[in-house]
PDB file of C-alpha atoms in Angstrom:
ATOM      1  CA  UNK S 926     101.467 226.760 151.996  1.00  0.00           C
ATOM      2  CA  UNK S 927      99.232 228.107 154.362  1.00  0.00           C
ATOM      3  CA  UNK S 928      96.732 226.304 156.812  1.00  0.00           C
ATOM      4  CA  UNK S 929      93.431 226.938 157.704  1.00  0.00           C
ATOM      5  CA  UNK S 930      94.467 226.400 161.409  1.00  0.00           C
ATOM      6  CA  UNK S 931      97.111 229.496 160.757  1.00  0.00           C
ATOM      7  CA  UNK S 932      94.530 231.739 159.397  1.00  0.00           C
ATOM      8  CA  UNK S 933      92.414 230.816 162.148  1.00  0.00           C
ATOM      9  CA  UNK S 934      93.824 230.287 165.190  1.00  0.00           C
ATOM     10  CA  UNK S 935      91.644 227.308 165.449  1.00  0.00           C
ATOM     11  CA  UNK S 936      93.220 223.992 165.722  1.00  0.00           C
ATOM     12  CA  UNK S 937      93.696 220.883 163.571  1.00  0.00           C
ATOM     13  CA  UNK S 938      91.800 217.956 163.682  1.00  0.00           C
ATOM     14  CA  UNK S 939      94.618 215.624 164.391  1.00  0.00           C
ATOM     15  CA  UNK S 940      95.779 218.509 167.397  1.00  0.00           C
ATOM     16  CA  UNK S 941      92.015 217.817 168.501  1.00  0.00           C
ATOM     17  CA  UNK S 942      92.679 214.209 168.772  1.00  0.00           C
ATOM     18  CA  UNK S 943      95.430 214.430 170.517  1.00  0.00           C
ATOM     19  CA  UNK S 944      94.396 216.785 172.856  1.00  0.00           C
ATOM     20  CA  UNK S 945      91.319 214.430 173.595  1.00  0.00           C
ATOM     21  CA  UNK S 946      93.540 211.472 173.774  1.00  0.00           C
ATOM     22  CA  UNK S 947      96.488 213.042 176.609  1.00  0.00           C
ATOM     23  CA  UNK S 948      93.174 214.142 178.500  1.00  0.00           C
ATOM     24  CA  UNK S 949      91.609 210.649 178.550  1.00  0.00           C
ATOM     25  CA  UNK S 950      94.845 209.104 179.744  1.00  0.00           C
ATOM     26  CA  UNK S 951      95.337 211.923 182.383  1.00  0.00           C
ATOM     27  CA  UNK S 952      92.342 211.160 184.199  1.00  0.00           C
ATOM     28  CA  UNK S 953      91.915 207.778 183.496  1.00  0.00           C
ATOM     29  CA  UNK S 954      91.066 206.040 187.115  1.00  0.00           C
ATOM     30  CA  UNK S 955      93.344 203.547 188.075  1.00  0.00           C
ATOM     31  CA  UNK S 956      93.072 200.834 190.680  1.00  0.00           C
ATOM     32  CA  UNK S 957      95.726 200.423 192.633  1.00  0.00           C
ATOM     33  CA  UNK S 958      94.199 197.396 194.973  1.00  0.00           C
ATOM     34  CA  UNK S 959      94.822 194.697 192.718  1.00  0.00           C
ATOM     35  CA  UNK S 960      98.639 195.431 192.731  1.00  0.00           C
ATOM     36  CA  UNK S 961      98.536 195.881 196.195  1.00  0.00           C
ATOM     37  CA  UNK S 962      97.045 192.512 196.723  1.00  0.00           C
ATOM     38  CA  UNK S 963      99.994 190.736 194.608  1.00  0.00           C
ATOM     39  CA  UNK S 964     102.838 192.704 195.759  1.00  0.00           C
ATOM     40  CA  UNK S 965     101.920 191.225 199.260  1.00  0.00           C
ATOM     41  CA  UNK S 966     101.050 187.767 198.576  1.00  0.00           C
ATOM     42  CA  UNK S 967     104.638 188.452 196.777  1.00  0.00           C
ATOM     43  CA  UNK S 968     106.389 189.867 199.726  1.00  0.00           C
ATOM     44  CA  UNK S 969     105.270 187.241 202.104  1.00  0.00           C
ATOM     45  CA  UNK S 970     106.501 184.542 200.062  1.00  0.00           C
ATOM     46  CA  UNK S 971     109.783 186.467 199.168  1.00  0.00           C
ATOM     47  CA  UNK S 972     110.482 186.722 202.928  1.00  0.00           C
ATOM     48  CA  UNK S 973     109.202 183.755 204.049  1.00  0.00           C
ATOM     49  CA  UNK S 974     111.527 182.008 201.263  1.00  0.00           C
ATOM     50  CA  UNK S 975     114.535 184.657 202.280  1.00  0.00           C
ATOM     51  CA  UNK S 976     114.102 183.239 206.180  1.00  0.00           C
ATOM     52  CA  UNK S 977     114.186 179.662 205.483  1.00  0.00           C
ATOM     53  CA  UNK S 978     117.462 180.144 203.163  1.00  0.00           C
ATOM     54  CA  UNK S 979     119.420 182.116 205.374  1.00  0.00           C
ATOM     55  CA  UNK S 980     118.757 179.751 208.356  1.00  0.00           C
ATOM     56  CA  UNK S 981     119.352 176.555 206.455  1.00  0.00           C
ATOM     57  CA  UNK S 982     123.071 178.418 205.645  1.00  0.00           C
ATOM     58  CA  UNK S 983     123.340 179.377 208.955  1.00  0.00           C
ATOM     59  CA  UNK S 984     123.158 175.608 209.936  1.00  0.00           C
ATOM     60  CA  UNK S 985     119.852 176.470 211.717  1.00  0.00           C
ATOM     61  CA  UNK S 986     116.991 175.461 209.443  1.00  0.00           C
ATOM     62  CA  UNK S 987     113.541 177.369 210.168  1.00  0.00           C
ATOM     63  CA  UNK S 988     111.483 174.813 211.125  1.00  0.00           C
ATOM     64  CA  UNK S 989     107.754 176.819 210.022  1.00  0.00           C
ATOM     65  CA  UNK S 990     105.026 173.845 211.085  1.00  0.00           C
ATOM     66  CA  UNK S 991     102.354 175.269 208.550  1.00  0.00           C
ATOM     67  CA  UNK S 992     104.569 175.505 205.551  1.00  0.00           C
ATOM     68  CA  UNK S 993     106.566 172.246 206.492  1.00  0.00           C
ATOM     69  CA  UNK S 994     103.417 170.474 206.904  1.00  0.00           C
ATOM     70  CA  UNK S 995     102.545 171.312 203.528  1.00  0.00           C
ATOM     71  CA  UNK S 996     105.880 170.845 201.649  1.00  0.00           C
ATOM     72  CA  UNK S 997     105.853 167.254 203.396  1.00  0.00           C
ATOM     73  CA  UNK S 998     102.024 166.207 202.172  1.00  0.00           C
ATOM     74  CA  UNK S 999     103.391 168.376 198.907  1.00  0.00           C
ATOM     75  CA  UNK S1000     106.050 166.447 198.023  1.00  0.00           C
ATOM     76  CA  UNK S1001     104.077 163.224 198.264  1.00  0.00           C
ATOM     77  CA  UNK S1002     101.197 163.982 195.997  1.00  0.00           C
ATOM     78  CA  UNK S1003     100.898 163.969 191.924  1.00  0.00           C
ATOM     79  CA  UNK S1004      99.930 166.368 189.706  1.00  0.00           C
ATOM     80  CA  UNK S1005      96.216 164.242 189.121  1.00  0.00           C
ATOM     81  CA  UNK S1006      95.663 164.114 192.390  1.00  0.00           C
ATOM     82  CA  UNK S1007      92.289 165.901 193.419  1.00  0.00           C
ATOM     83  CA  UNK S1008      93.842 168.470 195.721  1.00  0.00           C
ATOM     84  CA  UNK S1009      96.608 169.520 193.588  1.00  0.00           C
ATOM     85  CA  UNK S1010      94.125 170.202 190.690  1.00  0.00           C
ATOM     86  CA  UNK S1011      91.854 172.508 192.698  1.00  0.00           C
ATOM     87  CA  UNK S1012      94.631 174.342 194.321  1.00  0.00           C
ATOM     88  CA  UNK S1013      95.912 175.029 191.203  1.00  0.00           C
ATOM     89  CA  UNK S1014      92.542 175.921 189.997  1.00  0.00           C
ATOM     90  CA  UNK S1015      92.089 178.170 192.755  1.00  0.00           C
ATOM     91  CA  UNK S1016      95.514 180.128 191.982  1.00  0.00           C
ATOM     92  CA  UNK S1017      94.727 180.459 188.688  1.00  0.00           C
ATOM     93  CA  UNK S1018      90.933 181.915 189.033  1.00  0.00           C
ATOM     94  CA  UNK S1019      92.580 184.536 191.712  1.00  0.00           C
ATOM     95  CA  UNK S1020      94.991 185.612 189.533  1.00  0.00           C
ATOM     96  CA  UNK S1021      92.242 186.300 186.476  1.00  0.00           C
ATOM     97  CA  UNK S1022      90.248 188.021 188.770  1.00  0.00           C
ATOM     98  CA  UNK S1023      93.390 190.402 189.760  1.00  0.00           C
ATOM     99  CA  UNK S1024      93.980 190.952 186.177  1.00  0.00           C
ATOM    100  CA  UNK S1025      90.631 191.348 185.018  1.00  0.00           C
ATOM    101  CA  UNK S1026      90.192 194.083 187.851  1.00  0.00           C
ATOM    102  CA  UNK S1027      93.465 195.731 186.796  1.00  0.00           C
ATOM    103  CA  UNK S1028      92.776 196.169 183.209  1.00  0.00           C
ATOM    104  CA  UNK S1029      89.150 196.590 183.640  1.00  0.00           C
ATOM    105  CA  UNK S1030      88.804 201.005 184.600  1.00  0.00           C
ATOM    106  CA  UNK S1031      87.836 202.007 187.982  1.00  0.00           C
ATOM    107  CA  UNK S1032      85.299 204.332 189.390  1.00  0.00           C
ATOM    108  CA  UNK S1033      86.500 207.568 187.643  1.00  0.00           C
ATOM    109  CA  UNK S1034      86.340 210.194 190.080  1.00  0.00           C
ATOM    110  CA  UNK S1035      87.083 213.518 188.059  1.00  0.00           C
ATOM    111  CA  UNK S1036      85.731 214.330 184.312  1.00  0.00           C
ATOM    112  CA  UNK S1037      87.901 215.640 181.564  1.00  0.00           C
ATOM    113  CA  UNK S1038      86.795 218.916 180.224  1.00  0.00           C
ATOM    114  CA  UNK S1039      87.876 219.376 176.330  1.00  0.00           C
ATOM    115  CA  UNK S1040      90.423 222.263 175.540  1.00  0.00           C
ATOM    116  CA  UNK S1041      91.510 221.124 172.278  1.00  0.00           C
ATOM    117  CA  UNK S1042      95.479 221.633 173.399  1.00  0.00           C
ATOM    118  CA  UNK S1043      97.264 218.774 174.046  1.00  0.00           C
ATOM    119  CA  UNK S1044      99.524 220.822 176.270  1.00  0.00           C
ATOM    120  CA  UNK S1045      96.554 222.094 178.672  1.00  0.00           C
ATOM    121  CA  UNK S1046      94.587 218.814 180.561  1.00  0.00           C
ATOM    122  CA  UNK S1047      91.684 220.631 182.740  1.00  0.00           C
ATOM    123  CA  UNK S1048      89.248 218.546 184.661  1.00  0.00           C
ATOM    124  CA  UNK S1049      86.553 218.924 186.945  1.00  0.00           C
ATOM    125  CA  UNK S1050      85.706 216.334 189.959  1.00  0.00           C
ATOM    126  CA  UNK S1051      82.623 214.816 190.004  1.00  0.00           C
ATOM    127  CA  UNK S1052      81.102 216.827 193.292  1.00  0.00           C
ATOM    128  CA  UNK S1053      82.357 220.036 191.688  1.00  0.00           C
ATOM    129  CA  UNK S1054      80.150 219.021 188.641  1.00  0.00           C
ATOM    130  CA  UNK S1055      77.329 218.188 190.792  1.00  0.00           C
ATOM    131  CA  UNK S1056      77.090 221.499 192.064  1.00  0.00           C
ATOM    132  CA  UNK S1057      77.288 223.221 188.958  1.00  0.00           C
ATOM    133  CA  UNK S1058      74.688 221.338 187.331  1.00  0.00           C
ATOM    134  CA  UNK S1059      72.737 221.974 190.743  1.00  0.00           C
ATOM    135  CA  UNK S1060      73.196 225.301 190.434  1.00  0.00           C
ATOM    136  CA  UNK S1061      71.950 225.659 187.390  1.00  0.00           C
ATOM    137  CA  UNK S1062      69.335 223.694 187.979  1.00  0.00           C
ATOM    138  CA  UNK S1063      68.041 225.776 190.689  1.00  0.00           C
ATOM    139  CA  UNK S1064      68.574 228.791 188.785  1.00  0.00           C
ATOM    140  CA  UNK S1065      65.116 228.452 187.127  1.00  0.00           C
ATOM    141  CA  UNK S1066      62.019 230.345 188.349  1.00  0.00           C
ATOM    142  CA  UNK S1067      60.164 227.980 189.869  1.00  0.00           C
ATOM    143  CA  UNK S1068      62.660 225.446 191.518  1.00  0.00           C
ATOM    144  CA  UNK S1069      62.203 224.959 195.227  1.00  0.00           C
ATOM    145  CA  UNK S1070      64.942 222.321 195.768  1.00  0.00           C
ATOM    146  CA  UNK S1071      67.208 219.897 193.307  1.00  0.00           C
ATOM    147  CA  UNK S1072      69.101 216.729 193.939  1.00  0.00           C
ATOM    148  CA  UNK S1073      71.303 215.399 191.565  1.00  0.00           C
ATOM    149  CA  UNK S1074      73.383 212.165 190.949  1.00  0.00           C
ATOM    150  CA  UNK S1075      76.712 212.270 188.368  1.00  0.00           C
ATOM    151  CA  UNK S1076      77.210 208.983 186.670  1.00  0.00           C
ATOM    152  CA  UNK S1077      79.502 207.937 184.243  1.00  0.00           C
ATOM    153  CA  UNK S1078      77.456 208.248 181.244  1.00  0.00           C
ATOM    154  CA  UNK S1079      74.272 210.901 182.226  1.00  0.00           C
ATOM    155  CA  UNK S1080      73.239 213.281 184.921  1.00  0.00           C
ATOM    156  CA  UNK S1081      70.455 212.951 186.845  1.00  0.00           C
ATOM    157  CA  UNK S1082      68.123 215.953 188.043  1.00  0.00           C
ATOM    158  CA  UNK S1083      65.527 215.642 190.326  1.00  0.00           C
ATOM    159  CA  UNK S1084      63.546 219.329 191.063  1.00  0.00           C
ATOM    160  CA  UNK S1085      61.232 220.126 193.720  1.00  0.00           C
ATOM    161  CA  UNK S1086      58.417 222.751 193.036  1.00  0.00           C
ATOM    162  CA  UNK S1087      55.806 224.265 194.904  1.00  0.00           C
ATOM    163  CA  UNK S1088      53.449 224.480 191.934  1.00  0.00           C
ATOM    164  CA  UNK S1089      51.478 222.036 191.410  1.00  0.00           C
ATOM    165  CA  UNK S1090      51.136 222.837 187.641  1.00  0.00           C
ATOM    166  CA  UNK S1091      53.824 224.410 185.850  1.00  0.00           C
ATOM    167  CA  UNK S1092      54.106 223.772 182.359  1.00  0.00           C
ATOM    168  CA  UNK S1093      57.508 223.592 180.408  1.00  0.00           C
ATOM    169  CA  UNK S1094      59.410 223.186 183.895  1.00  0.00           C
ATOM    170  CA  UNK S1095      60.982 219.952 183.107  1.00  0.00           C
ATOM    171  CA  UNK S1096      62.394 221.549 179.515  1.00  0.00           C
ATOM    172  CA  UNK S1097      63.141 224.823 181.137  1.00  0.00           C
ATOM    173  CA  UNK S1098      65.494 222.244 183.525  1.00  0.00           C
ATOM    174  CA  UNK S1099      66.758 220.267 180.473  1.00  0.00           C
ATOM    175  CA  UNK S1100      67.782 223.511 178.927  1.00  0.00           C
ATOM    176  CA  UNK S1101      69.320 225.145 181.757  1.00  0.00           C
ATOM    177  CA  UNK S1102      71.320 222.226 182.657  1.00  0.00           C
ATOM    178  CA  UNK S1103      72.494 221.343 179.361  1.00  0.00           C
ATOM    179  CA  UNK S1104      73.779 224.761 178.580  1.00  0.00           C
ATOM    180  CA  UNK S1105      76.074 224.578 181.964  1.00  0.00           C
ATOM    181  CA  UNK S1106      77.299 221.237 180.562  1.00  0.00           C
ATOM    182  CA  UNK S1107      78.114 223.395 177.101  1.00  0.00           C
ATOM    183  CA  UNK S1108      79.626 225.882 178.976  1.00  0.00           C
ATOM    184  CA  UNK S1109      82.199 223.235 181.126  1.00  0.00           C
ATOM    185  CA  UNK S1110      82.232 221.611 177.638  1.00  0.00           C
ATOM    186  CA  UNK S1111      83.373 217.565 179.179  1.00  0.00           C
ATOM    187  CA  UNK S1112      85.120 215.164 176.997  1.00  0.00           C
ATOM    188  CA  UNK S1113      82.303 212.888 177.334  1.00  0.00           C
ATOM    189  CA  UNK S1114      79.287 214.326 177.373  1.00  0.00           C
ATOM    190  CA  UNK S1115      76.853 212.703 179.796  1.00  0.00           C
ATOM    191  CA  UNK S1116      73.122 212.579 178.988  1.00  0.00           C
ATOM    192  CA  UNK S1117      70.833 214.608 181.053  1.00  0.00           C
ATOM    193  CA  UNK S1118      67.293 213.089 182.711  1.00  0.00           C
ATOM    194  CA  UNK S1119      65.483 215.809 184.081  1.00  0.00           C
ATOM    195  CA  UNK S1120      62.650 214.745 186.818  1.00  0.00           C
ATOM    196  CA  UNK S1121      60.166 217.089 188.247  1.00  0.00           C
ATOM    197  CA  UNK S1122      58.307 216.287 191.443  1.00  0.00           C
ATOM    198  CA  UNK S1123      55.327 218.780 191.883  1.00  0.00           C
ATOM    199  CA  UNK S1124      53.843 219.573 195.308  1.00  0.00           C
ATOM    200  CA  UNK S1125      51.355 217.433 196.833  1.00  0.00           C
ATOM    201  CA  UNK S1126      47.612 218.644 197.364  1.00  0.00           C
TER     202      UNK S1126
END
């Protein structure tokens, strides 16, 4: 039976999807820093625990005043006391706040453009995307100068104009803008806020 997709040459929905889906997990940002953060607290205390072993079976025994200090007053305390509850309080907030900020996404720093072929993931970083929307932006008669700002969800365009009257600018903007964005076609579309500031009398 033949597809629309082979008489075509366009693809399937569910290739769609799954082109959509390999991009969004190729440029998903990642933070590294909570892992960081754990894999040293880890380290120390694998060390530190590897240093006092080897010199107690050496016949030495690591005498470390901080941490023998604090198995002594350790071992002498219960599991109501005051200190022991807010210590383990403590450990237990710092590690939700490590996980949260692992699972939770970081700052993503390129943006997935849609090619609707899960073999090909294209993306675009965020100051490359800046200065195309800039460019286009300034592309319009009229424009003196244009800042811009990418976010995660819109684009913002602020344009400077001599003219202290000019009708339709801000759509001309919109319009100009939004058909670079159709042209670099992202995953997620961001919304575009167009702002005109006029010259002063």
């Amino acid at each position: 039976m033949t597809t629309v997709e082979q008489v075509t040459g366009a693809p399937g929905t569910a290739v769609v999807r799954r082109a959509r889906r390999t991009a969004r997990r190729a440029f998903r940002p990642r933070r590294s820093w909570p892992a960081f953060i754990a894999a040293v607290l880890v380290l120390a205390a694998a060390v530190l625990a590897g240093a006092v072993a080897v010199s107690a079976i050496a016949g030495v025994p690591l005498r470390v005043p901080v941490v023998g200090d604090a198995l002594e007053r350790a071992a002498g305390m219960r599991w109501s006391d005051t200190a022991v509850l807010v210590a383990a309080g403590g450990a237990a907030l710092l590690g939700l706040v490590l996980l949260v900020s692992a699972l939770l996404p970081g700052r993503a720093r390129w943006a997935a453009l849609r090619t609707d072929d899960p073999d090909l993931v294209v993306g675009l970083s965020r100051p490359a995307l800046r200065r195309a929307v800039a460019a286009a932006a300034r592309g319009v008669s009229g424009v003196r100068g244009v800042h811009t700002a990418v976010r995660r969800r819109a684009v913002r365009v602020r344009v400077d104009t001599e003219l202290r009257e000019r009708t339709g600018l801000r759509d001309e903007v919109q319009e100009a803008v939004e058909g670079r964005l159709d042209e670099l076609a992202p995953l997620r579309r961001p919304k575009v806020r167009v702002r005109v500031r006029t010259a002063k009398a």
